[in-house]
Coordinates of C-alpha atoms in Angstrom, one line a residue:
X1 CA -104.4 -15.5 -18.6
X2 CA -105.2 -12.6 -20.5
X3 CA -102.8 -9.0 -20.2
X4 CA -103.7 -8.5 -16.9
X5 CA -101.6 -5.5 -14.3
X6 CA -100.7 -8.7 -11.9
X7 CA -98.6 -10.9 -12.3
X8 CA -99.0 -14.8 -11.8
X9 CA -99.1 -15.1 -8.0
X10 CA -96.9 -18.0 -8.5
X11 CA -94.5 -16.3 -10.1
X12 CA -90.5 -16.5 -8.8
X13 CA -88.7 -13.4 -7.0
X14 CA -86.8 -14.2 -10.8
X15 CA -89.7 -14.0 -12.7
X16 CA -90.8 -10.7 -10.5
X17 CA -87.5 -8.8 -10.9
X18 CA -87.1 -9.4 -14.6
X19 CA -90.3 -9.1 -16.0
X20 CA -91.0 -5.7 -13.3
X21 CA -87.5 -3.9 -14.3
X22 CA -88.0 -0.5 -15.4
X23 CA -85.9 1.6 -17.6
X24 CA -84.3 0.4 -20.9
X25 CA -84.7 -3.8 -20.6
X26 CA -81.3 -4.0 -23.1
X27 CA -79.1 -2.1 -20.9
X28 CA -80.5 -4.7 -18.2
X29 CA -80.0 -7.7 -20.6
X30 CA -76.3 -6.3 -21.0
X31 CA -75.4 -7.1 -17.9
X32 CA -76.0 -10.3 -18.5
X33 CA -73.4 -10.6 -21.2
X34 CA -73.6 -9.3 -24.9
X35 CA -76.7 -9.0 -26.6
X36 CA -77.2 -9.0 -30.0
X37 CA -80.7 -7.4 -31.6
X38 CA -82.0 -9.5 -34.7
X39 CA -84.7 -7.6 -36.5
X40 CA -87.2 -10.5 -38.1
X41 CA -89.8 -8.5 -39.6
X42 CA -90.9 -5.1 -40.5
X43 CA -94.3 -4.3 -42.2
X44 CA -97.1 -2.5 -42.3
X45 CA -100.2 -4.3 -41.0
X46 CA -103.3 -3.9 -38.3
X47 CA -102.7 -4.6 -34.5
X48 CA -103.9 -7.9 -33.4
X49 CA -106.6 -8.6 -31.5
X50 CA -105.2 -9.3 -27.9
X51 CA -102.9 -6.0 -28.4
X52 CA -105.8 -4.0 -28.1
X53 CA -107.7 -5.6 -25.7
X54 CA -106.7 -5.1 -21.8
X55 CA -104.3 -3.0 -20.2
X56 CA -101.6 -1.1 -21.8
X57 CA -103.0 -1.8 -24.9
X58 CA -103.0 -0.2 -28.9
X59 CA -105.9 1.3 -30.4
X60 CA -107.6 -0.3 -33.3
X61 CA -105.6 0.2 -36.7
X62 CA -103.0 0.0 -38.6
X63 CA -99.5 0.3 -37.7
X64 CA -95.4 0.1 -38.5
X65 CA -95.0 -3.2 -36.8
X66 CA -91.5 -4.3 -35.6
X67 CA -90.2 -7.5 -34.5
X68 CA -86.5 -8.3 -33.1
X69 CA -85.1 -10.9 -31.2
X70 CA -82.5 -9.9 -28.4
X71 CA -80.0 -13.0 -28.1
X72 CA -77.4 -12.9 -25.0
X73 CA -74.3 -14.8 -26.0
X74 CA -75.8 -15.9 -29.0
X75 CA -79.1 -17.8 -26.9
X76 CA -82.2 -16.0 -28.2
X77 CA -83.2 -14.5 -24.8
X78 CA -86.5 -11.6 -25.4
X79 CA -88.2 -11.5 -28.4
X80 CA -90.3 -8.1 -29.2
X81 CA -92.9 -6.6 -31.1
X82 CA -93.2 -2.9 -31.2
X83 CA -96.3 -0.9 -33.0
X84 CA -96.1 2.5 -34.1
X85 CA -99.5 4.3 -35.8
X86 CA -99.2 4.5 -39.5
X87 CA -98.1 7.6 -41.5
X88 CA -95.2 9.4 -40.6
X89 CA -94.6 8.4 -37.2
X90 CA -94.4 11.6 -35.7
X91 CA -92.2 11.4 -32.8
X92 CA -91.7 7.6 -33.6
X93 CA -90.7 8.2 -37.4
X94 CA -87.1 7.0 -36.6
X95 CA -88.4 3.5 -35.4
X96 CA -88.7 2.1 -39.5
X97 CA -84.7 3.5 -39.1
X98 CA -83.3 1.9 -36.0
X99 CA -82.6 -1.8 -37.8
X100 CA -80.3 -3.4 -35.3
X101 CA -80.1 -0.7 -32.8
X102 CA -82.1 -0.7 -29.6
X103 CA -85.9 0.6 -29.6
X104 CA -84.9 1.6 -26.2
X105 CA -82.3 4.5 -27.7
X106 CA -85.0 6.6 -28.7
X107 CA -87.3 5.5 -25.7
X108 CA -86.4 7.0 -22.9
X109 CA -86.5 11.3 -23.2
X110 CA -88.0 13.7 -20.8
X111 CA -90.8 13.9 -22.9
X112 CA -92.0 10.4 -23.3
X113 CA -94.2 8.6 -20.4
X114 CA -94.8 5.1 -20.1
X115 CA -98.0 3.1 -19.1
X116 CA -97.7 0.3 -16.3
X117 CA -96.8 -2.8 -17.0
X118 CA -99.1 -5.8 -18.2
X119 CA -98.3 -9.3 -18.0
X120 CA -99.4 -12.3 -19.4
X121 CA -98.7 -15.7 -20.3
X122 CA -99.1 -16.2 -24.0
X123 CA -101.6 -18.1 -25.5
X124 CA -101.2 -19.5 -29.0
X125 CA -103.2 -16.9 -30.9
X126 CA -101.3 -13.8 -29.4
X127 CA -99.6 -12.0 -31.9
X128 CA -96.4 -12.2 -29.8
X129 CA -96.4 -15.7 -29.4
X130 CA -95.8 -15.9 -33.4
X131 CA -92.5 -14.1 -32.9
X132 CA -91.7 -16.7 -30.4
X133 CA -92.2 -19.8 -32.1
X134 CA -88.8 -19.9 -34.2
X135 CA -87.0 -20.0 -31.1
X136 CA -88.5 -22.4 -28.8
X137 CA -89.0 -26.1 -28.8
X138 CA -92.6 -27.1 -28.2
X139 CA -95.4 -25.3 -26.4
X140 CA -93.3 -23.8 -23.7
X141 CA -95.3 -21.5 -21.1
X142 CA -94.0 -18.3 -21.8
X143 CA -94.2 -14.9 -19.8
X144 CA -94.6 -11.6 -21.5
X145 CA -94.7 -7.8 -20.2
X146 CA -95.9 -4.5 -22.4
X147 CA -96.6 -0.7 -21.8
X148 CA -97.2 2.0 -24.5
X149 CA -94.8 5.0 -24.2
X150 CA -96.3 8.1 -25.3
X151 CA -94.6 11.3 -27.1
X152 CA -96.4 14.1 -28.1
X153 CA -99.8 12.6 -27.9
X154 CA -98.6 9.9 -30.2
X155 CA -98.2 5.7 -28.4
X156 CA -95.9 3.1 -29.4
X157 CA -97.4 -0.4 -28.1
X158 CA -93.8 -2.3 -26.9
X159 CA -94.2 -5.9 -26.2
X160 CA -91.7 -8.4 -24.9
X161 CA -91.6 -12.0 -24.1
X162 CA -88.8 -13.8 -22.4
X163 CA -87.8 -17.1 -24.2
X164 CA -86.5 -20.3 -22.2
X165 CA -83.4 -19.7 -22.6
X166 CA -83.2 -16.2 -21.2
X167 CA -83.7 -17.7 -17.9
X168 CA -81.2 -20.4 -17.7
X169 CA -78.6 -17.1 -18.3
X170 CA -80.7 -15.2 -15.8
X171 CA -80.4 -17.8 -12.7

């Protein structure tokens, strides 16, 4: 399925309440036991084409892209891909200095709104699905949620995908 604003109707009370969660998904992964961010790639580069297509999604061009991978215990758990509009970032700027601090620590001010949700279950060609690959065996069906924040008139695309191994920690 595409990035659609429903979820699979299939999809598990689990599944629901994880990938539905509001507020900073860390501080919800931390409950969980200790998480540890991994950033695997910063650069400077265009959106893909699924991350501006549907709901929730970037505009066309180019952006600070960042990729981490949140591991709980030391099992890669979400993996995450973040785009900020090129130049100086306005309100975003201190994204290209978080390295392995939360995105979520400069998320979540009064002055910042966030989109609904989309889901989708990545295809192959999705840009998140790349960050995924390292850390999975096989073609595993995996889940995904993102929504743009905006600060000032200025959106920062987040996306996150929940390995296989995030729920064998979550059940």
């Amino acid at each position: 399925m595409p990035w659609s604003l429903s979820l699979p109707s299939d999809a598990s009370p689990l599944t629901v309440r994880w990938l539905t969660a509001t507020g900073a998904l860390t501080a919800h992964l931390e409950t969980l036991g200790r998480v540890r961010l991994q950033v695997l790639r910063e650069t400077l580069g265009p959106a893909a084409p699924d991350e501006t297509a549907g709901p929730a999604a970037a505009a066309p061009g180019r952006y600070f892209i960042r990729e981490v991978l949140m591991a709980i215990d030391g099992t890669p758990a979400v993996a995450a891909r973040s785009l900020v509009p090129d130049g100086d970032g306005g309100p975003w700027a201190a994204v290209k200095t978080l390295r392995t601090t939360p995105l979520a620590k400069i998320l979540y001010t009064p002055e910042t709104t966030r989109t609904p949700f989309a889901f989708a279950a990545l295809e192959a060609t999705m840009a998140l699905r790349g960050v995924t690959r390292p850390f999975i065996d096989g073609e595993h069906a995996l889940l995904a949620r993102r929504s743009v924040f905006t600060r000032a008139g200025v959106p920062i695309l987040v996306s996150e995908a929940f390995l296989p191994g995030f729920w064998a920690i979550a059940a």
